[in-house]
Short mmCIF file of C-alpha atoms and ligand atoms in Angstrom, two decimals:
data_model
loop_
_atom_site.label_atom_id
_atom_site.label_comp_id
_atom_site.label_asym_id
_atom_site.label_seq_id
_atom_site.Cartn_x
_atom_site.Cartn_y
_atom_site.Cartn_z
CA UNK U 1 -8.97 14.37 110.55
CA UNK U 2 -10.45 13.05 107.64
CA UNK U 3 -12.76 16.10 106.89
CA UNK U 4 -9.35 18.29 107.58
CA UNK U 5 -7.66 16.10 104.30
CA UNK U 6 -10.67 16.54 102.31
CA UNK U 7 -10.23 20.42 102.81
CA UNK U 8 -6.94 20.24 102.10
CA UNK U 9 -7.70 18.69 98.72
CA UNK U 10 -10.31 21.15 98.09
CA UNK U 11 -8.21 23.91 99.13
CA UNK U 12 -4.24 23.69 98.35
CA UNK U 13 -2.77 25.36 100.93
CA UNK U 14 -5.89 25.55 103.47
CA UNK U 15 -3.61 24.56 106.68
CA UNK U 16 -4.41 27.21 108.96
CA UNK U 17 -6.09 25.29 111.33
CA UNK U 18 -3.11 23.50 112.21
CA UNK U 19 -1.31 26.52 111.68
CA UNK U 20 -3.27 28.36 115.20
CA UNK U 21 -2.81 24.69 116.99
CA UNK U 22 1.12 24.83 116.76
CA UNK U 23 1.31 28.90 116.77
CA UNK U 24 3.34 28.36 113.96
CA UNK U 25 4.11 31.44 112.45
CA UNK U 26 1.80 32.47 109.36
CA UNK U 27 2.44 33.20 106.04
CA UNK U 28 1.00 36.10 104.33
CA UNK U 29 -2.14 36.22 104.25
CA UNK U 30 -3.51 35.08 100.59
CA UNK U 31 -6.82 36.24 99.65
CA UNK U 32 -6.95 34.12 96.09
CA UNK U 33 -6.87 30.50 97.79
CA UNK U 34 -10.76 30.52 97.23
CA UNK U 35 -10.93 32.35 93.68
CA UNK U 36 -11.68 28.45 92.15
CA UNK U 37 -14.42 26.60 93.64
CA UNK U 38 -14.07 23.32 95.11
CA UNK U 39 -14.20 19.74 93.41
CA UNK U 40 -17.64 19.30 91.75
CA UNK U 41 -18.99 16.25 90.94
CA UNK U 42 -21.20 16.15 88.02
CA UNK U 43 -21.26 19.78 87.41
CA UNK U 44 -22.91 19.97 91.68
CA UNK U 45 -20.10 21.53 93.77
CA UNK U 46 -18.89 19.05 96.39
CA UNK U 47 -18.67 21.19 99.57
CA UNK U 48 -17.85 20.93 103.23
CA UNK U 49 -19.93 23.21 106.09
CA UNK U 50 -16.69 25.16 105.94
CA UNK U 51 -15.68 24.96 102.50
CA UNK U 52 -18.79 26.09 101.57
CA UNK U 53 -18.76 29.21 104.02
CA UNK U 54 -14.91 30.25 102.67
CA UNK U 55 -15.76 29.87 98.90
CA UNK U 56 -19.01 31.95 99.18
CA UNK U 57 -17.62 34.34 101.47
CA UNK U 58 -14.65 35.11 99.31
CA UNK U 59 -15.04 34.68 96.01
CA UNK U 60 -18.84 35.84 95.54
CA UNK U 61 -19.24 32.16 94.24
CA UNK U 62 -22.64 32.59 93.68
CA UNK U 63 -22.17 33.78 89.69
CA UNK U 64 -20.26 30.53 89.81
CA UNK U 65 -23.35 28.19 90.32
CA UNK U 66 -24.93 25.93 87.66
CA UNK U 67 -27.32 28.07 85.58
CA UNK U 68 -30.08 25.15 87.15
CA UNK U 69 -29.04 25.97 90.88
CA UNK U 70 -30.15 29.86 90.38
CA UNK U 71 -32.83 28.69 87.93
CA UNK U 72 -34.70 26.61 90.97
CA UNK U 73 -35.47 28.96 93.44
CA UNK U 74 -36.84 31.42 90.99
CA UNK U 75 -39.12 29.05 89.46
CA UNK U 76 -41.16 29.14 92.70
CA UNK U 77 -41.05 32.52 93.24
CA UNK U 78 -44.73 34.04 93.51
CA UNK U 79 -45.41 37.24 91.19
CA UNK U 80 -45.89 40.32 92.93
CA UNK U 81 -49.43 42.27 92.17
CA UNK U 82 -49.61 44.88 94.78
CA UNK U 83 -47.13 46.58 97.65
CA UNK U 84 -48.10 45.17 101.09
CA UNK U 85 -47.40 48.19 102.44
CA UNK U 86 -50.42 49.83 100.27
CA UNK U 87 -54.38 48.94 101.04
CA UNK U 88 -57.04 50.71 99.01
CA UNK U 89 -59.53 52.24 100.56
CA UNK U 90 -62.88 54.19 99.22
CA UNK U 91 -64.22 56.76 101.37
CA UNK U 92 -66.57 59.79 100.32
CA UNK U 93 -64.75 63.43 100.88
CA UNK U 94 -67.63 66.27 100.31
CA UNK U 95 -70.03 64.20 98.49
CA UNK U 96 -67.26 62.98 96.11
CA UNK U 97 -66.53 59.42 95.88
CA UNK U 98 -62.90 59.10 96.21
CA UNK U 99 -60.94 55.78 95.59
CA UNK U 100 -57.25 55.32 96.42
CA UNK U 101 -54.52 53.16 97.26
CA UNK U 102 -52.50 54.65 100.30
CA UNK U 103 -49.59 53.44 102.18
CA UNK U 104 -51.62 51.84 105.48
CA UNK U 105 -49.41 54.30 107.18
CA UNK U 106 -50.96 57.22 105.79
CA UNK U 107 -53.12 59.82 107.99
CA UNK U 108 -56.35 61.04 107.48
CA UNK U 109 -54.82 64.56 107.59
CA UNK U 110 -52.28 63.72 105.02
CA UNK U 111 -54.57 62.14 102.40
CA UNK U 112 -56.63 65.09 102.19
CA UNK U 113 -53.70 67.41 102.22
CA UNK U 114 -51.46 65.66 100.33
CA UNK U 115 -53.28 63.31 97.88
CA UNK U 116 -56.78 65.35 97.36
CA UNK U 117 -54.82 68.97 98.03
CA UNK U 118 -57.87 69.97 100.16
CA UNK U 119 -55.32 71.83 102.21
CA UNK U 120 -58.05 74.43 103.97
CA UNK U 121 -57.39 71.60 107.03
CA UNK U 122 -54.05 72.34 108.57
CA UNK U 123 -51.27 70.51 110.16
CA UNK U 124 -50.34 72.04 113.69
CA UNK U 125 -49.00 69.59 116.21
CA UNK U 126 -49.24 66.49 114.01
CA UNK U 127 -50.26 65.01 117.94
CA UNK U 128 -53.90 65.37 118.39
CA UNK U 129 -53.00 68.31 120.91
CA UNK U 130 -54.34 71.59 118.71
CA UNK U 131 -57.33 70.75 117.05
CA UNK U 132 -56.13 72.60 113.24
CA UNK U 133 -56.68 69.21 111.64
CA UNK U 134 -60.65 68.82 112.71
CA UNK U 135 -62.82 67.81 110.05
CA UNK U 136 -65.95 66.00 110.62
CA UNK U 137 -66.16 61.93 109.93
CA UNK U 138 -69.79 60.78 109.49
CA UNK U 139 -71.31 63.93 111.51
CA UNK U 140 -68.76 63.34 113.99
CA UNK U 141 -65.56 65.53 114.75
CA UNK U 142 -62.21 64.00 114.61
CA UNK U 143 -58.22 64.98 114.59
CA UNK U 144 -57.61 63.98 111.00
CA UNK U 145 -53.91 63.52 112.46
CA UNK U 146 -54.42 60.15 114.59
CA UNK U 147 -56.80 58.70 112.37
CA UNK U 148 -55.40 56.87 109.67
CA UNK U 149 -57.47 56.64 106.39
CA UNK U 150 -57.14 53.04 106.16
CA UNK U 151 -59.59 53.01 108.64
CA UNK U 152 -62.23 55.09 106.97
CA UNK U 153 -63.41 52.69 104.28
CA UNK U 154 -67.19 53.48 103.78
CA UNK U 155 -66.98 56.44 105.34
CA UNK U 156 -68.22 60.33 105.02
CA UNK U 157 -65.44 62.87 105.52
CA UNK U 158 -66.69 66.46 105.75
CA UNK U 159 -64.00 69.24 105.25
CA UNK U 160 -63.91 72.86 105.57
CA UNK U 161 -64.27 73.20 101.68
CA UNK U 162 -67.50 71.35 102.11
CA UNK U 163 -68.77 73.36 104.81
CA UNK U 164 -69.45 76.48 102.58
CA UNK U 165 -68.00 78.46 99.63
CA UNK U 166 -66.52 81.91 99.02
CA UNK U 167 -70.15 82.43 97.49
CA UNK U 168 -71.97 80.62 100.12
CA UNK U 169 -70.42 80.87 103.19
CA UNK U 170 -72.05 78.08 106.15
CA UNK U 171 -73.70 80.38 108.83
CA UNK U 172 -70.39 80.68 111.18
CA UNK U 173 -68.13 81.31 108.56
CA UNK U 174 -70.14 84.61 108.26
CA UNK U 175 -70.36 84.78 112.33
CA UNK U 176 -66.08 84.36 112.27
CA UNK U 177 -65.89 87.22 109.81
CA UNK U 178 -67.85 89.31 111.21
CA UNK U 179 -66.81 88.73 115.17
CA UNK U 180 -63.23 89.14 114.01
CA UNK U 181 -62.85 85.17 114.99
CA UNK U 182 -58.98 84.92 113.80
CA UNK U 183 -56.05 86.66 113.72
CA UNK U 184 -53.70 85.20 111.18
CA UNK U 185 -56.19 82.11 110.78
CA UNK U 186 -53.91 79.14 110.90
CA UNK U 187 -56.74 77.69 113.69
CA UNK U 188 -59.90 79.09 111.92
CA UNK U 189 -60.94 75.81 109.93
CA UNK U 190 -60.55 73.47 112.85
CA UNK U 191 -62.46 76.17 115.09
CA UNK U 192 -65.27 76.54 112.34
CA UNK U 193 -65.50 72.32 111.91
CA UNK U 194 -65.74 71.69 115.82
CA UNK U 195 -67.72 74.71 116.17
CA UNK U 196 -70.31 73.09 113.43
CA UNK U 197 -69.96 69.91 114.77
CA UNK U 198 -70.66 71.41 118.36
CA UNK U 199 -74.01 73.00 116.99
CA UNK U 200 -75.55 69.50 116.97
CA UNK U 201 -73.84 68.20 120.69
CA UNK U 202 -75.57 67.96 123.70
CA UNK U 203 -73.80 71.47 124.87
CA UNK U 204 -75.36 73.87 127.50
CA UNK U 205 -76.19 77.50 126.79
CA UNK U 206 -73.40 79.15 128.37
CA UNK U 207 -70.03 80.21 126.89
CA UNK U 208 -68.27 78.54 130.08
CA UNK U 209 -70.22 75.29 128.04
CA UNK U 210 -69.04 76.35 125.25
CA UNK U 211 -65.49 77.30 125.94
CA UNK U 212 -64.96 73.92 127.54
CA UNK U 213 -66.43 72.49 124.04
CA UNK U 214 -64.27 74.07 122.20
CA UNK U 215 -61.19 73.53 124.80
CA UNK U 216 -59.51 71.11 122.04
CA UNK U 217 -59.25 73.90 119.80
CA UNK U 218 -55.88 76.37 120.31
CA UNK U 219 -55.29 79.75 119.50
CA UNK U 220 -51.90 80.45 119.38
CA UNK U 221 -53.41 84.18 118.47
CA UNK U 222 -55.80 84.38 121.40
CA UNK U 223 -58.96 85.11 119.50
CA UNK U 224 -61.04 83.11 121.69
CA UNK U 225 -63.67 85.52 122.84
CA UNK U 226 -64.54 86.30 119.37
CA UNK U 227 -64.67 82.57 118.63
CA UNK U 228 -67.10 82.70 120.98
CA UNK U 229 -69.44 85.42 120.48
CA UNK U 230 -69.64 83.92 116.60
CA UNK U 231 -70.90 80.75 118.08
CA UNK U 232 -72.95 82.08 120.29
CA UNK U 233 -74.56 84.11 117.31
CA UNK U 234 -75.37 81.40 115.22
CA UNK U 235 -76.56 79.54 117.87
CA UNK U 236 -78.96 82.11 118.82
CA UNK U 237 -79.97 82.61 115.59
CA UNK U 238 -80.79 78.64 115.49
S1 FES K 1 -52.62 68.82 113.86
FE1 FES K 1 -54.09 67.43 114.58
S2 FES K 1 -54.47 68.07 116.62
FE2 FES K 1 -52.86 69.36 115.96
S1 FES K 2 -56.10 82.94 114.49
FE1 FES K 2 -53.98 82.55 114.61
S2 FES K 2 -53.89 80.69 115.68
FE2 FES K 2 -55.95 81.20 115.77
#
């Protein structure tokens, strides 16, 4: 009862609680009974739960406050130096050093596409599932695509433009060319990286071994028994 006076004094007019008790009827609806924020005493407004809620809530009192109630919170606030959403990471991409601050959601695939424009690897599936993203980590093959670089600090990243040039073309870059190993070549570098990578795996002689190798590598073009005879090739000749 008491609090209901004080609100009254705060508020002029602020009856509607007694209003919905005696389903007296309403008057129009006023939307300015909180433009002037309640008593204050010594410049510190003097505020009920619910007075506070209706004077904040309808008159955007907050530009109202004491220049020293906005001025507190502030003064604590710690400076910002770096995104948490960014990480750095240093990794080595074809014997080049390469330093970089990446969003920690960022992809292997995408950081050599997209920040080092190494774009001989290729986005297929984005899913691990076609095997145009292979590039070699450490010696090792890997779908750029569900590796994120974050997780590559320290490490070697081998790419199809380090595998050989134009001028100097690795051994089954020649073997493709010649064997007709691609049609329109959207597969080719992943082929060539897990068919490099594959030279130094424990795989048998056979090209049913080698198929089943190779089996995370698609074709969409169906060159596969060319891809194979230019393995085969180079592995003979090794
Ligand atoms: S793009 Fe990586 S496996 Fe298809
Ligand atoms: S050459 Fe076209 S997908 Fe393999």
């Amino acid at each position: 009862m008491r609090e209901n006076q004080q609100e009254q004094e705060d508020f002029p007019g602020a009856d509607r609680r007694s209003d919905i008790g005696n389903n007296a009827p309403r008057s129009s609806p006023t939307v300015v009974e909180n433009a002037n924020p309640p008593a204050s005493v010594n410049g510190i407004p003097h505020l009920t739960r619910r007075s506070f809620l209706m004077w904040v809530g309808s008159s955007g009192a907050a530009t109202a406050l004491p220049a020293s109630a906005l001025a507190a919170p502030m003064a604590t606030a710690v400076p910002v130096t770096m995104d948490p959403g960014l990480v750095n990471v240093r990794l080595t991409v074809n014997d080049v050093v390469r330093d970089a601050q990446v969003d920690v959601r960022t992809s292997l695939l995408d950081y050599l596409r997209e920040n080092l424009q190494l774009t001989g690897t290729k986005k297929g599936c984005d899913h691990g599932q076609c095997g145009a993203c292979t590039v070699h980590v450490n010696g090792r093959r890997v779908n750029s695509c569900l590796s994120l670089v974050a997780m590559h600090e320290g490490d070697s990243v081998t790419t199809i433009e380090g595998l050989g040039t134009p001028d100097r073309l690795h051994p089954l870059q020649a073997a493709f060319v010649a064997h007709d190993g691609l049609q329109c070549g959207y597969c080719t570098a992943g082929q060539i990286m897990s068919a490099a990578a594959l030279l130094t795996e424990p795989c048998g002689r056979a090209d049913a071994d080698v198929k089943e190798a190779m089996s995370g590598n698609i074709c969409r073009c169906g060159a596969y028994s060319n891809i194979v005879a230019a393995i085969r090739q180079v592995r003979d000749a090794g």
